[in-house]
Amino acid sequence: MAIERVGVAGFGAMGSGIAQVCAQAGLAVAVREVDQAAIDRGWKAVDGSLARIVKAGRMSEDDAKATRARIRPTTSLADLRDSDLIIEAVLELPDVKRKVFEELDRVCPPSTIFTSNTSSLPIVDMAAVTKRPDRFAGLHFFNPAPVMALVEIVKAITTSDETVSTLRAFVQKLGKTPVVSKDVPGFIVNRLLVPYLLGAIRVLEQGVATPEEIDTAVKLGLRHPMGPFELLDYTGLDINLHVANVFFDEFKDPTMAPPPLLKRMVAAGHLGRKSGKGFYEYDEKGERKK
Ligand code: CAA
């Protein structure tokens, strides 16, 4: 089955990037957010990203306009009913996701494939609230979605082989590389990334070095594009705390336990780039203050 129309639930940091990537591949995208203010924030992210791509000479102004025109925002989930594929990227809260899938299951035809962009929740729990557990999988994009070349396809114990092959072809159509993972917390990338990021916070807690020194060491010593504190600020400390809690619950592995500093920073509202302060400080454009 070829995917022509995509429905994206959520126009936040991930949903806006995913909607944009699908539109760039020539697909019609319906994207749902809860209100107009959230839709406006999604557009701001898409417009900023398209402007960067145009400025870098990788897309013409006309193609950027055509890409934008393929994205149709709505506040009603029912407007996603004509989609061949649903990609859910709403809050990482099981109840919120469950409600979205229950409603979509009522309005979409049985042929529509459902996917979640969750980075930590079990795919099978969401598949189980629908009447299509065989046509349900994880589709995990990385931030920033317009740049990152990988998409993890997560095969729950209910997901059919046919669904996985359709998703493989879809990810390739987006110009990205798919890898298939079992439905275990963190899949492949976050399973490796999260203990590393939490370990960096413990190194900081122990006073081994400053965030700047640790970031410089990792960037120059390992050639990572960002150091761990830059990446924590970039993806959001609240998101990382949530993922660590889910992982620790599942594995009871001390390397997955959230360090006290992370909990306290989140409690203080220091969430990283989006709140203006995390391990570093940021201006209103999200640029790091010198
Ligand atoms: N949209 C479009 N293009 C973008 C972009 C965006 N949002 N962000 C960056 N770019 C482009 C820039 O325009 C630039 O393009 P050119 O090379 O053609 O000029 C290129 O990407 C590099 O950007 P910059 O020069 O501004 O900055 P950089 O070299 O520091 O790259 C970065 C920025 C791509 C974010 C890079 O730092 C990076 O790859 N960081 C690591 C990101 C990462 O690890 N993401 C995974 C997070 S984990 C996750 O997402 C999973 C989860 O579940 C939480």
Coordinates of N, CA, C and O in Angstrom, one line a residue, residues 45-136:
A45 N 7.6 27.2 13.6 CA 8.7 26.2 13.5 C 8.9 25.8 12.0 O 10.1 25.7 11.5
V46 N 7.8 25.5 11.3 CA 8.0 25.1 9.9 C 8.6 26.2 9.1 O 9.5 26.0 8.3
D47 N 8.1 27.4 9.3 CA 8.6 28.5 8.5 C 10.0 28.8 8.7 O 10.8 29.0 7.8
G48 N 10.4 28.7 10.0 CA 11.8 28.9 10.4 C 12.7 27.8 9.7 O 13.8 28.1 9.2
S49 N 12.3 26.6 9.8 CA 13.1 25.5 9.2 C 13.1 25.6 7.7 O 14.2 25.5 7.1
L50 N 12.0 25.9 7.0 CA 12.0 26.0 5.5 C 13.0 27.2 5.1 O 13.7 27.1 4.2
A51 N 12.9 28.3 5.9 CA 13.8 29.4 5.6 C 15.2 29.0 5.7 O 16.1 29.4 4.8
R52 N 15.6 28.2 6.6 CA 17.0 27.7 6.8 C 17.4 26.9 5.6 O 18.5 27.0 5.0
I53 N 16.5 26.0 5.1 CA 16.8 25.1 4.0 C 16.9 26.0 2.7 O 17.8 25.7 1.9
V54 N 16.1 27.0 2.5 CA 16.2 27.8 1.4 C 17.5 28.6 1.4 O 18.2 28.7 0.4
K55 N 17.8 29.2 2.6 CA 19.0 30.0 2.8 C 20.2 29.2 2.5 O 21.2 29.6 1.9
A56 N 20.2 27.9 2.8 CA 21.3 27.0 2.6 C 21.4 26.5 1.1 O 22.3 25.8 0.7
G57 N 20.4 27.0 0.3 CA 20.4 26.7 -1.2 C 20.0 25.3 -1.5 O 20.2 24.7 -2.6
R58 N 19.3 24.6 -0.5 CA 18.9 23.2 -0.7 C 17.4 23.1 -1.2 O 16.9 22.1 -1.4
M59 N 16.7 24.3 -1.3 CA 15.3 24.3 -1.8 C 15.1 25.7 -2.4 O 15.6 26.7 -1.8
S60 N 14.2 25.8 -3.4 CA 13.9 27.1 -4.0 C 12.8 27.7 -3.1 O 12.0 27.0 -2.5
E61 N 12.6 29.0 -3.3 CA 11.5 29.7 -2.6 C 10.2 29.1 -3.0 O 9.3 28.9 -2.2
D62 N 10.0 28.8 -4.3 CA 8.8 28.2 -4.8 C 8.5 26.9 -4.2 O 7.3 26.6 -3.9
D63 N 9.5 26.0 -4.1 CA 9.3 24.7 -3.5 C 9.0 24.8 -2.1 O 8.2 24.0 -1.6
A64 N 9.5 25.8 -1.4 CA 9.2 26.0 0.0 C 7.7 26.4 0.2 O 7.0 25.9 1.0
K65 N 7.3 27.3 -0.7 CA 5.9 27.7 -0.7 C 5.0 26.5 -1.0 O 3.9 26.3 -0.3
A66 N 5.4 25.7 -2.0 CA 4.5 24.5 -2.3 C 4.5 23.5 -1.2 O 3.5 22.9 -0.9
T67 N 5.7 23.3 -0.5 CA 5.7 22.4 0.7 C 4.7 22.9 1.7 O 3.9 22.1 2.3
R68 N 4.8 24.2 2.0 CA 3.9 24.8 3.0 C 2.4 24.6 2.7 O 1.6 24.3 3.5
A69 N 2.1 24.7 1.4 CA 0.7 24.6 0.9 C 0.2 23.2 1.0 O -1.0 23.0 1.0
R70 N 1.1 22.2 1.1 CA 0.6 20.8 1.3 C 0.3 20.5 2.7 O -0.3 19.4 3.0
I71 N 0.6 21.4 3.7 CA 0.2 21.2 5.1 C -1.1 21.9 5.4 O -1.2 23.1 5.2
R72 N -2.1 21.1 5.9 CA -3.4 21.7 6.2 C -3.7 21.5 7.7 O -3.9 20.4 8.2
P73 N -3.6 22.5 8.5 CA -3.8 22.4 9.9 C -5.3 22.4 10.3 O -6.1 23.0 9.6
T74 N -5.6 21.8 11.4 CA -7.0 21.7 11.9 C -7.0 21.6 13.4 O -6.0 21.1 13.9
T75 N -8.1 21.9 14.0 CA -8.2 21.6 15.4 C -9.1 20.4 15.7 O -9.4 20.0 16.8
S76 N -9.6 19.7 14.6 CA -10.5 18.6 14.7 C -9.8 17.3 14.3 O -9.3 17.2 13.1
L77 N -9.7 16.3 15.2 CA -9.1 15.0 14.8 C -9.8 14.3 13.6 O -9.2 13.6 12.8
A78 N -11.2 14.6 13.5 CA -12.0 14.0 12.5 C -11.4 14.4 11.1 O -11.6 13.6 10.1
D79 N -10.8 15.6 11.0 CA -10.2 16.0 9.7 C -9.1 15.1 9.2 O -8.6 15.3 8.1
L80 N -8.6 14.2 10.1 CA -7.5 13.3 9.7 C -8.0 12.0 9.1 O -7.3 11.1 8.8
R81 N -9.4 11.9 8.9 CA -10.0 10.6 8.6 C -9.6 10.1 7.2 O -9.7 8.9 7.0
D82 N -9.2 11.0 6.3 CA -8.8 10.5 4.9 C -7.4 10.0 4.8 O -6.9 9.7 3.7
S83 N -6.7 9.9 5.9 CA -5.2 9.6 5.9 C -5.0 8.2 5.6 O -5.7 7.3 6.1
D84 N -3.9 7.9 4.8 CA -3.5 6.5 4.7 C -2.6 6.1 5.9 O -2.5 4.9 6.2
L85 N -2.0 7.1 6.5 CA -1.1 6.9 7.6 C -1.3 8.0 8.6 O -1.4 9.1 8.3
I86 N -1.4 7.6 9.9 CA -1.5 8.5 11.0 C -0.1 8.5 11.7 O 0.4 7.4 12.0
I87 N 0.5 9.6 12.0 CA 1.6 9.7 12.9 C 1.3 10.6 14.1 O 1.0 11.7 13.9
E88 N 1.2 9.9 15.2 CA 0.8 10.7 16.5 C 2.1 11.2 17.1 O 3.0 10.5 17.4
A89 N 2.0 12.5 17.4 CA 3.2 13.2 18.1 C 2.6 14.2 19.1 O 2.9 15.3 19.1
V90 N 1.7 13.7 20.0 CA 1.1 14.5 21.0 C 1.9 14.3 22.3 O 3.0 13.7 22.3
L91 N 1.4 14.9 23.4 CA 2.2 14.8 24.7 C 2.5 13.4 25.0 O 1.7 12.5 24.8
E92 N 3.6 13.1 25.7 CA 4.0 11.8 26.1 C 3.2 11.3 27.3 O 3.8 10.9 28.4
L93 N 1.9 11.4 27.3 CA 1.1 11.0 28.4 C 0.1 9.9 27.9 O -0.6 10.1 27.0
P94 N 0.2 8.7 28.5 CA -0.5 7.6 28.0 C -2.0 7.9 27.8 O -2.6 7.5 26.8
D95 N -2.7 8.6 28.7 CA -4.1 8.8 28.6 C -4.4 9.7 27.4 O -5.4 9.5 26.7
V96 N -3.6 10.7 27.2 CA -3.8 11.6 26.1 C -3.6 10.9 24.8 O -4.5 11.0 23.9
K97 N -2.6 10.1 24.7 CA -2.4 9.3 23.4 C -3.5 8.3 23.2 O -4.0 8.2 22.1
R98 N -3.9 7.6 24.3 CA -5.0 6.6 24.2 C -6.3 7.3 23.6 O -6.9 6.8 22.7
K99 N -6.6 8.5 24.1 CA -7.9 9.2 23.7 C -7.8 9.5 22.2 O -8.7 9.4 21.4
V100 N -6.6 10.0 21.8 CA -6.4 10.3 20.4 C -6.6 9.1 19.5 O -7.3 9.1 18.5
F101 N -6.0 8.0 19.9 CA -6.1 6.8 19.0 C -7.6 6.2 19.1 O -8.0 5.7 18.0
E102 N -8.2 6.3 20.2 CA -9.6 5.8 20.3 C -10.5 6.6 19.3 O -11.3 6.0 18.5
E103 N -10.3 7.9 19.3 CA -11.1 8.7 18.4 C -10.8 8.5 16.9 O -11.6 8.3 16.0
L104 N -9.4 8.4 16.6 CA -9.0 8.2 15.2 C -9.5 6.8 14.7 O -9.8 6.6 13.6
D105 N -9.5 5.8 15.6 CA -10.0 4.5 15.2 C -11.4 4.5 14.8 O -11.8 3.7 14.0
R106 N -12.2 5.4 15.4 CA -13.6 5.5 15.0 C -13.8 6.2 13.7 O -14.7 5.8 12.9
V107 N -12.9 7.2 13.4 CA -13.2 8.0 12.1 C -12.4 7.5 10.9 O -12.8 7.7 9.8
C108 N -11.3 6.8 11.1 CA -10.5 6.4 10.0 C -10.9 5.0 9.4 O -11.3 4.1 10.2
P109 N -10.8 4.7 8.1 CA -11.1 3.4 7.6 C -10.1 2.4 8.2 O -9.0 2.7 8.6
P110 N -10.5 1.1 8.1 CA -9.7 0.0 8.7 C -8.3 0.0 8.0 O -7.3 -0.5 8.6
S111 N -8.2 0.5 6.8 CA -6.9 0.3 6.0 C -5.9 1.3 6.5 O -4.7 1.1 6.3
T112 N -6.3 2.4 7.3 CA -5.3 3.4 7.7 C -4.3 2.8 8.7 O -4.8 2.1 9.7
I113 N -3.1 3.0 8.5 CA -2.0 2.5 9.4 C -1.8 3.6 10.5 O -1.7 4.8 10.2
F114 N -1.8 3.2 11.7 CA -1.6 4.1 12.8 C -0.1 3.9 13.4 O 0.3 2.8 13.5
T115 N 0.5 5.1 13.6 CA 1.8 5.0 14.3 C 1.9 6.1 15.4 O 1.2 7.1 15.3
S116 N 2.8 5.8 16.3 CA 3.1 6.8 17.4 C 4.6 7.1 17.3 O 5.5 6.3 17.1
N117 N 4.9 8.4 17.5 CA 6.3 8.9 17.6 C 6.8 8.8 19.0 O 7.8 9.5 19.3
T118 N 6.1 8.1 19.9 CA 6.6 8.1 21.3 C 8.1 7.7 21.3 O 8.5 6.9 20.5
S119 N 8.8 8.2 22.3 CA 10.2 7.8 22.5 C 10.3 6.8 23.7 O 11.4 6.3 23.9
S120 N 9.3 6.6 24.4 CA 9.5 5.7 25.6 C 8.3 4.8 25.9 O 8.5 3.9 26.7
L121 N 7.1 5.2 25.5 CA 5.9 4.4 25.9 C 5.7 3.1 25.1 O 6.1 3.1 23.9
P122 N 5.2 2.0 25.7 CA 5.0 0.8 24.9 C 4.0 1.0 23.7 O 2.9 1.5 23.9
I123 N 4.4 0.6 22.5 CA 3.5 0.7 21.4 C 2.3 -0.2 21.5 O 1.2 0.2 21.2
V124 N 2.5 -1.4 22.1 CA 1.4 -2.3 22.2 C 0.2 -1.8 23.0 O -0.9 -2.1 22.8
D125 N 0.5 -1.0 24.1 CA -0.5 -0.4 24.9 C -1.5 0.5 24.1 O -2.7 0.5 24.3
M126 N -0.9 1.2 23.1 CA -1.7 2.1 22.3 C -2.4 1.2 21.2 O -3.6 1.5 20.9
A127 N -1.7 0.2 20.6 CA -2.3 -0.6 19.6 C -3.6 -1.3 20.2 O -4.6 -1.5 19.5
A128 N -3.5 -1.7 21.5 CA -4.6 -2.4 22.1 C -5.9 -1.7 22.2 O -6.9 -2.3 22.4
V129 N -5.8 -0.3 22.2 CA -7.1 0.4 22.3 C -7.8 0.6 20.9 O -8.8 1.2 20.8
T130 N -7.1 0.1 19.9 CA -7.7 0.2 18.5 C -8.2 -1.2 18.0 O -7.8 -2.2 18.6
K131 N -8.9 -1.2 16.9 CA -9.3 -2.4 16.3 C -8.4 -2.8 15.2 O -8.7 -3.6 14.3
R132 N -7.2 -2.3 15.2 CA -6.2 -2.5 14.1 C -4.8 -2.8 14.7 O -3.8 -2.2 14.2
P133 N -4.6 -3.6 15.7 CA -3.3 -3.8 16.3 C -2.3 -4.3 15.4 O -1.1 -4.1 15.6
D134 N -2.7 -5.0 14.3 CA -1.7 -5.4 13.3 C -1.2 -4.3 12.4 O -0.2 -4.4 11.8
R135 N -2.1 -3.3 12.2 CA -1.7 -2.1 11.4 C -1.3 -0.9 12.4 O -1.7 0.2 12.2
F136 N -0.6 -1.2 13.4 CA -0.1 -0.2 14.4 C 1.3 -0.5 14.7 O 1.7 -1.6 14.9

